[in-house]
Amino acid sequence: MSNDVTGNEEEIVLTDLPDDELVKQMHDDVYDGLAEEVDEGTRILLERGWPAARVLDEALVAGMTPVGVDFRDGILFVPEVLLAARAMKAGMVILKPIMSRTGVKPVGKMVIGTVKGDVHDIGKNLVAMMMEGAGFEVVNLGVDADIEEFLGAIEEHQPDIVGMSALLTTTMPYMKAVIDGMQKEGIRRKHFVLVGGAPLNDEFAKTIGADAYCRDAATAVEMATKLVSQSGDVL
Ligand code: B1M
């Protein structure tokens, strides 16, 4: 909806908007938690020939950025942020199968989860989607995953890469607990460990004994692809 010169609300017809205005509208719709509109906008951009990765980056991820800033600054609160996250997911659900299809041959396998105590999954799911798009088979453990879940999935799926996500400073240390668990089982050197999440950095990854910190999904894909292609030399 928007106001016309008389102050009355006008219905915005998404299909009538040119690409740039549609993308701006989608940023507003993510911010306002309007899942149906984000779903529609995502479909329109795909129908107009946008690659799924571009829709993801320019319409959805860019739409979520001000949500993070306003949550941090106390302008938005948990319920609004949840709605925005759901709206973003409405678009991601459409993009996921398309991005998964783009990878032709399986490049490798990844087990990924958000660590125990942490329910943030938007970034982790983005990483999982991008990895699938790059041709990896991904086993997604969801959120609040404990050591036993990680070790069980590693044993069952024998992944090349173990990925962990944490968005809270209080849950970051749990990544080390998982790595220590792998060490204890004598399997640490059989798998690469990549970690990510907004509060992490290279130094932290090094300290806990991970192979690398990935600042975003694209870096995770690059790093995983590089490590797997070199794995003959390393593992
Ligand atoms: Co939360 N939250 N939250 N939250 N939340 C943050 C993280 C926070 C920074 C907001 C703030 O205060 N500024 C803050 C953490 C402060 C800190 O510890 N440093 C915070 C807090 C405090 C909390 C609660 C404690 C709030 C409360 O209840 N008082 C609570 C904790 C709940 C819990 O987990 N136990 C909480 C709850 C929530 C919601 C449930 C409301 C919701 C999560 C919904 C969901 O995920 N399903 C939520 C959200 C949405 C956010 C913000 C606004 C956005 C996070 C997000 O999705 N970003 C966030 C503020 C912010 O980040 N600016 C905030 C978009 C996403 C695409 O980015 O996750 O960073 P990101 O992922 C990136 C990279 O980091 C990287 O790639 C991704 C894509 O490029 N990456 C990886 C991530 N994981 C990776 C794994 C890899 C590789 C790369 O493996 C190989």
XYZ file of N, CA and C and ligand atoms in Angstrom:
796
model
N 0.844 -1.210 0.000
C 0.000 0.000 0.000
C 0.880 1.261 0.000
N 0.395 2.341 -0.639
C 1.070 3.637 -0.525
C -0.016 4.710 -0.550
N 0.335 5.950 -0.156
C -0.665 7.013 -0.142
C -0.629 7.812 -1.428
N -1.836 8.142 -2.004
C -1.857 9.014 -3.174
C -1.950 10.465 -2.700
N -2.080 11.437 -3.662
C -2.053 12.863 -3.292
C -3.187 13.240 -2.342
N -4.274 12.505 -2.367
C -5.395 12.829 -1.480
C -5.248 12.145 -0.124
N -4.149 11.394 0.035
C -3.932 10.723 1.313
C -4.582 9.356 1.385
N -5.278 8.946 0.325
C -5.906 7.623 0.321
C -4.861 6.554 0.008
N -5.103 5.372 0.542
C -4.165 4.280 0.276
C -4.440 3.663 -1.092
N -3.351 3.449 -1.857
C -3.496 2.796 -3.160
C -2.896 1.405 -3.058
N -3.492 0.492 -3.774
C -2.963 -0.871 -3.836
C -1.749 -0.868 -4.769
N -0.624 -1.458 -4.320
C 0.532 -1.560 -5.209
C 0.443 -2.887 -5.948
N 0.475 -2.807 -7.271
C 0.443 -4.036 -8.067
C 1.882 -4.386 -8.410
N 2.404 -5.433 -7.777
C 3.830 -5.742 -7.924
C 4.225 -6.000 -9.376
N 3.327 -6.645 -10.113
C 3.668 -6.969 -11.517
C 3.819 -5.704 -12.374
N 3.230 -4.576 -11.940
C 3.332 -3.332 -12.714
C 4.671 -2.614 -12.488
N 5.388 -2.996 -11.452
C 6.603 -2.244 -11.098
C 7.794 -2.681 -11.954
N 8.632 -1.718 -12.382
C 9.894 -2.109 -13.030
C 10.805 -2.777 -11.990
N 11.826 -3.483 -12.483
C 12.669 -4.287 -11.585
C 13.186 -3.519 -10.364
N 13.746 -2.302 -10.615
C 14.369 -1.586 -9.491
C 13.344 -1.211 -8.415
N 12.148 -0.797 -8.859
C 11.109 -0.440 -7.876
C 10.563 -1.680 -7.170
N 10.483 -2.767 -7.931
C 9.996 -4.014 -7.324
C 10.955 -4.476 -6.226
N 12.268 -4.372 -6.519
C 13.256 -4.792 -5.528
C 13.154 -3.915 -4.275
N 12.987 -2.596 -4.485
C 12.836 -1.686 -3.327
C 11.582 -2.055 -2.531
N 10.500 -2.340 -3.267
C 9.252 -2.727 -2.602
C 9.446 -4.012 -1.797
N 10.238 -4.948 -2.360
C 10.476 -6.210 -1.646
C 11.289 -5.985 -0.371
N 12.221 -5.026 -0.420
C 12.963 -4.693 0.804
C 11.966 -4.237 1.884
N 11.014 -3.363 1.477
C 9.995 -2.882 2.432
C 9.140 -4.046 2.922
N 8.806 -4.971 2.002
C 7.930 -6.081 2.375
C 8.624 -7.051 3.328
N 9.944 -7.260 3.120
C 10.689 -8.084 4.075
C 10.669 -7.382 5.430
N 10.984 -6.090 5.418
C 11.031 -5.310 6.668
C 9.693 -5.384 7.398
N 8.589 -5.279 6.606
C 7.251 -5.267 7.218
C 6.708 -6.674 7.477
N 7.501 -7.677 7.133
C 7.077 -9.062 7.426
C 5.934 -9.560 6.564
N 5.855 -9.077 5.318
C 4.744 -9.455 4.437
C 5.149 -10.655 3.567
N 4.939 -11.843 4.111
C 5.417 -13.063 3.446
C 4.773 -13.273 2.068
N 3.472 -13.023 1.966
C 2.794 -13.269 0.676
C 3.371 -12.378 -0.422
N 3.628 -11.117 -0.073
C 4.164 -10.173 -1.053
C 5.592 -10.564 -1.447
N 6.379 -11.038 -0.462
C 7.751 -11.446 -0.767
C 7.730 -12.684 -1.671
N 6.811 -13.586 -1.379
C 6.615 -14.766 -2.235
C 6.310 -14.313 -3.669
N 5.350 -13.379 -3.795
C 4.943 -12.919 -5.133
C 6.095 -12.210 -5.859
N 6.774 -11.319 -5.129
C 7.881 -10.573 -5.731
C 8.989 -11.502 -6.209
N 9.279 -12.524 -5.400
C 10.317 -13.496 -5.766
C 9.941 -14.186 -7.080
N 8.668 -14.607 -7.169
C 8.213 -15.298 -8.397
C 8.283 -14.363 -9.612
N 7.919 -13.096 -9.404
C 7.937 -12.150 -10.537
C 9.366 -11.970 -11.061
N 10.318 -11.773 -10.136
C 11.706 -11.572 -10.582
C 12.227 -12.804 -11.321
N 11.866 -13.990 -10.827
C 12.294 -15.222 -11.517
C 11.673 -15.292 -12.906
N 10.368 -14.939 -12.985
C 9.698 -14.958 -14.297
C 10.340 -13.960 -15.261
N 10.882 -12.868 -14.708
C 11.548 -11.878 -15.565
C 12.973 -12.292 -15.938
N 13.353 -13.474 -15.518
C 14.644 -14.014 -15.940
C 15.792 -13.762 -14.981
N 15.478 -13.248 -13.779
C 16.564 -13.047 -12.808
C 17.074 -14.412 -12.329
N 18.407 -14.598 -12.265
C 18.917 -15.825 -11.654
C 18.552 -15.851 -10.168
N 18.321 -17.060 -9.648
C 17.895 -17.193 -8.250
C 18.885 -16.518 -7.286
N 20.190 -16.664 -7.587
C 21.198 -16.095 -6.671
C 21.082 -14.571 -6.607
N 20.702 -13.942 -7.739
C 20.563 -12.480 -7.752
C 19.331 -12.056 -6.940
N 18.246 -12.814 -7.086
C 17.039 -12.506 -6.307
C 17.376 -12.597 -4.817
N 18.112 -13.654 -4.485
C 18.485 -13.870 -3.088
C 19.294 -12.694 -2.550
N 20.353 -12.337 -3.276
C 21.269 -11.282 -2.800
C 20.609 -9.910 -2.791
N 20.017 -9.543 -3.944
C 19.583 -8.151 -4.113
C 18.202 -7.867 -3.521
N 17.313 -8.863 -3.530
C 15.958 -8.602 -3.029
C 15.786 -9.075 -1.588
N 16.287 -10.286 -1.271
C 16.009 -10.850 0.059
C 17.074 -10.473 1.097
N 18.346 -10.835 0.817
C 19.401 -10.562 1.810
C 19.513 -9.055 2.053
N 19.469 -8.265 0.971
C 19.561 -6.801 1.132
C 18.355 -6.267 1.909
N 17.209 -6.933 1.775
C 16.019 -6.506 2.515
C 16.133 -6.769 4.005
N 16.942 -7.776 4.362
C 17.067 -8.162 5.778
C 18.066 -7.268 6.514
N 18.962 -6.616 5.769
C 20.022 -5.829 6.414
C 19.480 -4.737 7.354
N 18.525 -3.883 6.884
C 18.025 -2.851 7.809
C 17.264 -3.429 9.006
N 16.755 -4.654 8.839
C 16.069 -5.301 9.966
C 17.070 -5.536 11.094
N 18.258 -6.034 10.710
C 19.312 -6.276 11.693
C 19.733 -4.995 12.390
N 19.903 -3.931 11.594
C 20.350 -2.644 12.146
C 19.298 -2.101 13.122
N 18.021 -2.152 12.707
C 16.970 -1.577 13.546
C 16.681 -2.428 14.791
N 16.941 -3.734 14.676
C 16.808 -4.606 15.859
C 17.898 -4.232 16.862
N 19.131 -4.083 16.335
C 20.264 -3.700 17.190
C 20.000 -2.363 17.873
N 19.404 -1.420 17.114
C 19.206 -0.072 17.644
C 17.918 0.070 18.454
N 17.217 -1.023 18.666
C 16.014 -0.985 19.501
C 14.800 -0.385 18.815
N 14.846 -0.298 17.480
C 13.699 0.241 16.736
C 12.703 -0.888 16.444
N 13.234 -2.072 16.176
C 12.393 -3.258 15.981
C 12.573 -4.189 17.171
N 11.536 -4.971 17.458
C 11.619 -5.932 18.551
C 11.412 -7.346 18.022
N 11.604 -8.325 18.919
C 11.612 -9.724 18.495
C 10.419 -10.110 17.594
N 9.173 -9.770 17.936
C 8.070 -10.214 17.067
C 8.187 -9.687 15.638
N 8.581 -8.413 15.490
C 8.711 -7.852 14.136
C 9.849 -8.543 13.380
N 10.949 -8.808 14.108
C 12.095 -9.446 13.459
C 11.724 -10.860 13.012
N 10.943 -11.546 13.859
C 10.489 -12.894 13.493
C 9.647 -12.854 12.226
N 8.767 -11.865 12.151
C 7.918 -11.733 10.957
C 8.772 -11.459 9.721
N 9.775 -10.595 9.893
C 10.663 -10.293 8.764
C 11.418 -11.555 8.333
N 11.873 -12.332 9.331
C 12.595 -13.571 9.013
C 11.681 -14.538 8.260
N 10.426 -14.615 8.683
C 9.470 -15.507 8.000
C 9.220 -15.034 6.570
N 9.128 -13.714 6.409
C 8.893 -13.175 5.064
C 10.076 -13.515 4.164
N 11.282 -13.364 4.707
C 12.463 -13.685 3.902
C 12.454 -15.171 3.537
N 12.068 -15.989 4.496
C 12.035 -17.435 4.248
C 11.022 -17.788 3.160
N 9.923 -17.011 3.067
C 8.913 -17.278 2.034
C 9.548 -17.194 0.650
N 10.485 -16.269 0.493
C 11.199 -16.165 -0.781
C 12.237 -17.266 -0.918
N 12.919 -17.580 0.183
C 13.977 -18.597 0.136
C 13.420 -19.974 -0.227
N 12.212 -20.264 0.234
C 11.582 -21.559 -0.061
C 11.436 -21.753 -1.572
N 11.148 -20.663 -2.277
C 10.995 -20.741 -3.744
C 12.369 -20.902 -4.404
N 13.359 -20.181 -3.866
C 14.680 -20.176 -4.510
C 15.466 -21.465 -4.269
N 15.221 -22.082 -3.122
C 16.044 -23.232 -2.725
C 16.098 -24.337 -3.784
N 14.958 -24.858 -4.245
C 15.061 -25.938 -5.236
C 15.735 -25.507 -6.529
N 15.561 -24.239 -6.892
C 16.179 -23.760 -8.132
C 17.694 -23.720 -7.959
N 18.126 -23.186 -6.818
C 19.566 -23.079 -6.581
C 20.186 -24.460 -6.422
N 19.452 -25.370 -5.832
C 19.972 -26.731 -5.659
C 20.174 -27.407 -7.005
N 19.268 -27.112 -7.953
C 19.339 -27.751 -9.274
C 20.529 -27.289 -10.107
N 21.043 -26.076 -9.795
C 22.076 -25.515 -10.670
C 23.401 -26.274 -10.576
N 23.651 -26.925 -9.447
C 24.883 -27.705 -9.329
C 24.695 -29.030 -10.059
N 25.577 -29.351 -10.970
C 25.367 -30.561 -11.761
C 25.939 -31.793 -11.061
N 27.260 -31.802 -10.862
C 27.822 -32.992 -10.210
C 28.089 -32.698 -8.736
N 27.854 -33.693 -7.857
C 28.110 -33.440 -6.443
C 29.596 -33.179 -6.199
N 29.863 -32.044 -5.584
C 31.248 -31.641 -5.361
C 31.791 -32.255 -4.073
N 30.880 -32.425 -3.120
C 31.269 -32.966 -1.827
C 30.061 -32.970 -0.908
N 30.299 -33.318 0.344
C 29.175 -33.404 1.281
C 29.452 -32.517 2.499
N 28.400 -31.887 2.999
C 28.552 -31.038 4.187
C 27.471 -31.346 5.215
N 27.876 -31.432 6.473
C 26.918 -31.459 7.588
C 26.991 -30.075 8.209
N 25.852 -29.420 8.356
C 25.868 -28.067 8.928
C 24.752 -27.908 9.950
N 25.034 -27.130 10.998
C 24.006 -26.858 11.994
C 24.318 -25.596 12.769
N 23.283 -25.040 13.368
C 23.473 -23.939 14.315
C 23.669 -24.587 15.680
N 24.707 -24.149 16.392
C 25.092 -24.866 17.612
C 24.110 -24.686 18.772
N 24.252 -25.570 19.728
C 23.386 -25.636 20.906
C 23.182 -24.264 21.565
N 21.945 -23.983 21.909
C 21.624 -22.733 22.603
C 21.268 -21.600 21.659
N 21.384 -21.849 20.354
C 21.228 -20.773 19.356
C 20.145 -21.166 18.348
N 19.173 -20.271 18.153
C 18.081 -20.606 17.218
C 18.144 -19.792 15.918
N 19.209 -19.021 15.736
C 19.328 -18.239 14.494
C 19.643 -19.178 13.331
N 18.786 -19.188 12.329
C 19.047 -20.134 11.237
C 19.002 -19.520 9.842
N 18.750 -18.236 9.746
C 18.617 -17.639 8.414
C 19.951 -17.713 7.663
N 21.020 -17.274 8.319
C 22.337 -17.294 7.670
C 22.801 -18.714 7.391
N 22.603 -19.590 8.372
C 23.020 -20.985 8.191
C 22.269 -21.615 7.014
N 20.960 -21.325 6.916
C 20.190 -21.883 5.790
C 20.622 -21.293 4.454
N 21.034 -20.030 4.501
C 21.575 -19.416 3.277
C 22.838 -20.150 2.827
N 23.704 -20.424 3.808
C 24.932 -21.153 3.494
C 24.571 -22.520 2.907
N 23.615 -23.208 3.563
C 23.216 -24.541 3.083
C 22.690 -24.463 1.647
N 21.869 -23.428 1.388
C 21.313 -23.263 0.037
C 22.396 -23.009 -1.002
N 23.325 -22.121 -0.633
C 24.397 -21.773 -1.579
C 25.310 -22.979 -1.817
N 25.531 -23.758 -0.764
C 26.357 -24.957 -0.918
C 25.670 -25.943 -1.859
N 24.356 -26.108 -1.669
C 23.602 -27.001 -2.563
C 23.666 -26.465 -3.990
N 23.526 -25.151 -4.108
C 23.600 -24.520 -5.422
C 24.955 -24.737 -6.085
N 25.994 -24.873 -5.240
C 27.344 -25.083 -5.779
C 27.629 -26.566 -5.987
N 26.625 -27.405 -5.738
C 26.775 -28.824 -6.052
C 27.121 -29.714 -4.875
N 27.088 -29.177 -3.668
C 27.347 -30.013 -2.492
C 26.058 -30.691 -2.036
N 26.208 -31.882 -1.493
C 25.082 -32.502 -0.808
C 25.132 -31.983 0.633
N 24.017 -31.478 1.127
C 24.027 -30.846 2.453
C 23.073 -31.555 3.406
N 23.597 -31.910 4.567
C 22.768 -32.465 5.634
C 22.615 -31.350 6.665
N 21.386 -30.845 6.787
C 21.142 -29.679 7.644
C 20.560 -30.131 8.986
N 21.336 -29.917 10.044
C 20.910 -30.370 11.377
C 19.950 -29.398 12.047
N 19.667 -28.283 11.408
C 18.749 -27.313 12.010
C 19.436 -26.476 13.074
N 18.675 -26.102 14.093
C 19.217 -25.218 15.135
C 19.408 -25.985 16.438
N 20.118 -25.352 17.367
C 20.267 -25.903 18.717
C 20.879 -27.310 18.672
N 21.825 -27.506 17.763
C 22.401 -28.849 17.577
C 23.524 -29.084 18.583
N 23.429 -30.198 19.303
C 24.453 -30.470 20.320
C 25.559 -31.382 19.780
N 26.547 -31.642 20.626
C 27.712 -32.430 20.200
C 27.279 -33.791 19.656
N 26.357 -34.436 20.369
C 25.922 -35.777 19.951
C 25.304 -35.735 18.554
N 24.511 -34.698 18.282
C 23.897 -34.597 16.951
C 24.961 -34.428 15.872
N 25.938 -33.566 16.153
C 27.013 -33.369 15.171
C 27.789 -34.675 14.965
N 28.202 -35.307 16.086
C 29.020 -36.509 15.947
C 28.239 -37.633 15.271
N 26.945 -37.746 15.602
C 26.109 -38.789 14.996
C 25.984 -38.582 13.491
N 25.759 -37.334 13.105
C 25.602 -37.039 11.669
C 26.926 -37.218 10.921
N 28.024 -36.874 11.587
C 29.338 -37.040 10.947
C 29.597 -38.536 10.699
N 29.287 -39.342 11.709
C 29.502 -40.787 11.561
C 28.609 -41.357 10.459
N 27.347 -40.919 10.446
C 26.398 -41.460 9.473
C 26.694 -41.010 8.036
N 27.007 -39.716 7.881
C 27.102 -39.172 6.512
C 28.521 -39.006 5.987
N 29.516 -39.124 6.875
C 30.928 -38.984 6.453
C 31.130 -37.766 5.535
N 30.809 -36.565 6.040
C 30.922 -35.378 5.181
C 32.385 -34.954 4.978
N 32.628 -34.247 3.877
C 33.948 -33.634 3.686
C 34.090 -32.447 4.630
N 32.950 -31.748 4.801
C 32.965 -30.490 5.564
C 31.952 -30.553 6.701
N 32.375 -30.074 7.874
C 31.438 -29.857 8.973
C 31.315 -28.345 9.131
N 30.097 -27.834 9.018
C 29.879 -26.393 9.140
C 29.086 -26.080 10.400
N 29.535 -25.055 11.106
C 28.801 -24.648 12.313
C 28.508 -23.152 12.249
N 27.315 -22.810 12.739
C 26.900 -21.412 12.770
C 26.560 -21.002 14.193
N 26.947 -19.779 14.565
C 26.560 -19.203 15.859
C 26.398 -17.703 15.677
N 25.304 -17.175 16.183
C 25.048 -15.730 16.061
C 25.170 -15.015 17.403
N 25.359 -15.787 18.445
C 25.423 -15.186 19.782
C 26.822 -15.365 20.367
N 27.303 -14.344 21.046
C 28.613 -14.473 21.687
C 28.574 -15.586 22.742
N 27.391 -15.841 23.291
C 27.272 -16.881 24.327
C 27.299 -18.297 23.741
N 26.993 -18.454 22.456
C 26.980 -19.808 21.873
C 28.234 -20.113 21.048
N 29.011 -19.077 20.736
C 30.253 -19.296 19.976
C 31.166 -20.368 20.606
N 31.346 -20.341 21.944
C 32.287 -21.310 22.537
C 31.871 -22.769 22.314
N 30.568 -22.989 22.036
C 30.116 -24.373 21.840
C 30.748 -24.995 20.593
N 31.166 -24.150 19.670
C 31.833 -24.675 18.475
C 33.107 -25.421 18.866
N 33.798 -24.875 19.847
C 35.031 -25.535 20.301
C 34.693 -26.873 20.947
N 33.563 -26.910 21.662
C 33.158 -28.165 22.302
C 32.934 -29.251 21.243
N 32.326 -28.879 20.120
C 32.098 -29.861 19.043
C 33.440 -30.312 18.453
N 34.331 -29.336 18.224
C 35.648 -29.689 17.664
C 36.414 -30.589 18.637
N 36.337 -30.263 19.930
C 36.997 -31.109 20.936
C 36.397 -32.518 20.923
N 35.071 -32.583 20.725
C 34.396 -33.888 20.652
C 34.918 -34.690 19.465
N 35.126 -34.009 18.339
C 35.660 -34.703 17.149
C 37.082 -35.197 17.428
N 37.839 -34.334 18.115
C 39.224 -34.666 18.465
C 39.239 -35.921 19.336
N 38.353 -35.932 20.322
C 38.281 -37.042 21.275
C 37.954 -38.359 20.556
N 37.116 -38.247 19.529
C 36.721 -39.450 18.773
C 37.782 -39.846 17.748
N 38.831 -39.011 17.624
C 39.913 -39.310 16.673
C 39.520 -39.055 15.228
N 38.505 -38.192 15.010
C 38.031 -37.970 13.632
C 38.252 -36.534 13.151
N 38.879 -35.704 13.987
C 39.005 -34.293 13.620
C 39.679 -34.101 12.265
N 40.734 -34.835 11.991
C 41.496 -34.634 10.744
C 40.843 -35.285 9.527
N 39.732 -35.981 9.761
C 39.048 -36.617 8.610
C 38.066 -35.663 7.941
N 37.790 -34.535 8.583
C 36.785 -33.600 8.054
C 37.302 -32.174 8.220
N 36.997 -31.338 7.230
C 37.304 -29.918 7.396
C 36.202 -29.294 8.251
N 36.578 -28.332 9.079
C 35.587 -27.637 9.900
C 35.567 -26.162 9.510
N 34.414 -25.708 9.051
C 34.221 -24.296 8.716
C 33.212 -23.700 9.675
N 33.493 -22.483 10.142
C 32.560 -21.844 11.072
C 32.159 -20.471 10.544
N 30.947 -20.049 10.935
C 30.487 -18.734 10.503
C 29.432 -18.181 11.440
N 29.110 -16.914 11.208
C 28.155 -16.217 12.070
C 28.699 -14.840 12.376
N 27.790 -13.878 12.480
C 28.195 -12.478 12.593
C 29.232 -12.166 13.682
N 29.167 -12.763 14.879
C 30.141 -12.330 15.900
C 31.521 -12.980 15.783
N 31.708 -13.908 14.833
C 32.984 -14.620 14.726
C 34.005 -13.826 13.907
N 35.246 -14.281 13.953
C 36.273 -13.732 13.065
C 37.370 -14.777 12.871
N 38.345 -14.436 12.037
C 39.420 -15.393 11.726
C 40.147 -15.853 12.983
N 40.406 -14.893 13.851
C 41.170 -15.175 15.064
C 40.456 -16.217 15.921
N 39.127 -16.035 16.053
C 38.338 -16.974 16.858
C 38.398 -18.377 16.243
N 38.243 -18.432 14.920
C 38.261 -19.736 14.236
C 39.591 -20.448 14.497
N 40.660 -19.672 14.443
C 41.990 -20.231 14.672
C 42.101 -20.753 16.109
N 41.631 -19.934 17.041
C 41.735 -20.287 18.456
C 41.022 -21.596 18.780
N 39.843 -21.808 18.170
C 39.092 -23.024 18.518
C 39.507 -24.234 17.678
N 40.427 -24.023 16.737
C 40.924 -25.151 15.939
C 40.081 -25.484 14.726
N 39.296 -24.491 14.236
C 38.559 -24.711 12.976
C 39.518 -24.514 11.803
N 39.134 -24.998 10.625
C 39.986 -24.792 9.450
C 39.842 -23.384 8.897
N 38.629 -22.820 8.998
C 38.468 -21.451 8.498
C 37.178 -20.817 9.012
N 37.216 -19.488 9.066
C 36.019 -18.684 9.346
C 35.489 -18.210 7.995
N 34.171 -18.286 7.804
C 33.571 -17.813 6.553
C 32.646 -16.648 6.875
N 32.988 -15.462 6.363
C 32.207 -14.290 6.755
C 30.816 -14.271 6.107
N 30.650 -14.989 4.995
C 29.328 -15.049 4.369
C 29.187 -16.350 3.580
N 28.000 -16.519 2.979
C 27.715 -17.780 2.299
C 28.630 -17.991 1.094
N 28.917 -16.899 0.390
C 29.780 -17.021 -0.789
C 31.176 -17.487 -0.389
N 31.681 -16.937 0.721
C 33.007 -17.350 1.206
C 32.985 -18.823 1.610
N 31.873 -19.251 2.228
C 31.762 -20.660 2.641
C 31.846 -21.577 1.424
N 31.151 -21.199 0.360
C 31.174 -22.014 -0.865
C 32.591 -22.055 -1.444
N 33.208 -20.876 -1.527
C 34.581 -20.803 -2.081
C 35.547 -21.655 -1.268
N 35.472 -21.483 0.040
C 36.399 -22.181 0.935
C 36.176 -23.691 0.870
N 34.904 -24.100 0.915
C 34.587 -25.540 0.889
C 35.058 -26.151 -0.425
N 34.818 -25.454 -1.517
C 35.204 -25.976 -2.832
C 36.723 -26.126 -2.913
N 37.421 -25.093 -2.412
C 38.887 -25.120 -2.437
C 39.432 -26.282 -1.582
N 38.892 -26.395 -0.368
C 39.395 -27.436 0.533
C 39.127 -28.831 -0.011
N 37.924 -29.028 -0.553
C 37.577 -30.357 -1.063
C 38.447 -30.714 -2.264
N 38.720 -29.706 -3.111
C 39.546 -30.000 -4.295
C 40.987 -30.321 -3.901
N 41.402 -29.809 -2.714
C 42.779 -30.083 -2.264
C 42.839 -31.271 -1.313
N 41.680 -31.880 -1.025
C 41.617 -32.824 0.095
C 42.525 -34.028 -0.073
N 42.816 -34.391 -1.290
C 43.727 -35.508 -1.513
C 45.066 -35.264 -0.825
N 45.505 -33.989 -0.823
C 46.801 -33.649 -0.222
C 46.708 -33.528 1.297
N 45.502 -33.124 1.773
C 45.418 -32.709 3.171
C 44.900 -33.800 4.099
N 43.830 -34.488 3.683
C 43.193 -35.437 4.612
C 43.955 -36.748 4.714
Co 18.766 -12.425 17.302
N 20.401 -11.527 17.823
N 18.415 -12.898 19.160
N 17.081 -13.105 16.653
N 19.127 -11.550 15.663
C 21.247 -11.000 16.765
C 22.253 -12.059 16.312
C 21.924 -9.763 17.468
C 23.295 -9.388 16.879
C 20.948 -8.556 17.453
C 21.498 -7.362 18.187
O 21.351 -7.257 19.370
N 22.108 -6.444 17.481
C 22.008 -10.248 18.957
C 23.278 -11.037 19.337
C 24.235 -10.228 20.219
C 25.440 -11.042 20.485
O 25.423 -12.038 21.158
N 26.551 -10.599 19.902
C 20.776 -11.127 19.048
C 20.132 -11.476 20.254
C 20.688 -10.846 21.516
C 19.050 -12.374 20.294
C 18.276 -12.840 21.514
C 19.140 -13.184 22.750
C 17.238 -11.743 21.794
C 16.405 -11.949 23.022
O 15.655 -12.891 23.116
N 16.605 -11.053 23.966
C 17.547 -14.102 20.990
C 18.402 -15.371 21.131
C 17.629 -16.634 20.824
C 18.565 -17.844 20.768
O 19.192 -18.081 19.765
N 18.658 -18.595 21.859
C 17.399 -13.726 19.548
C 16.339 -14.138 18.765
C 16.176 -13.802 17.444
C 14.930 -14.149 16.636
C 14.344 -15.521 16.999
C 13.929 -13.075 16.909
C 15.467 -14.006 15.152
C 16.032 -15.316 14.558
C 15.063 -15.930 13.542
C 15.746 -17.044 12.784
O 16.932 -17.067 12.510
N 14.937 -17.994 12.429
C 16.662 -13.069 15.363
C 17.274 -12.334 14.322
C 16.605 -12.420 12.960
C 18.439 -11.566 14.525
C 19.121 -10.576 13.561
C 18.266 -9.328 13.530
C 19.361 -11.035 12.157
C 20.137 -12.333 12.030
C 20.077 -12.727 10.607
O 19.283 -13.577 10.235
N 20.883 -12.050 9.780
C 20.531 -10.353 14.278
C 21.116 -8.965 14.067
C 22.181 -8.985 13.009
O 22.768 -9.980 12.659
N 22.479 -7.828 12.516
C 20.280 -10.846 15.642
C 20.853 -12.263 8.325
C 21.775 -13.427 7.964
C 21.749 -13.561 6.441
O 23.100 -13.119 8.382
O 23.127 -14.878 10.209
O 25.073 -13.278 9.941
P 23.989 -14.059 9.331
O 24.637 -15.123 8.310
C 25.597 -14.789 7.333
C 27.051 -14.880 7.842
O 27.195 -14.646 9.230
C 27.518 -16.236 7.409
O 26.834 -16.407 6.177
C 25.507 -15.889 6.302
C 25.003 -15.478 4.952
O 25.866 -14.592 4.283
N 27.257 -17.416 8.220
C 27.950 -18.573 8.025
C 26.340 -17.656 9.170
N 26.399 -18.906 9.600
C 27.382 -19.512 8.915
C 27.878 -20.824 8.963
C 28.923 -21.162 8.125
C 29.479 -20.220 7.238
C 29.001 -18.910 7.174
O 29.346 -22.444 8.198
C 30.314 -22.860 7.349
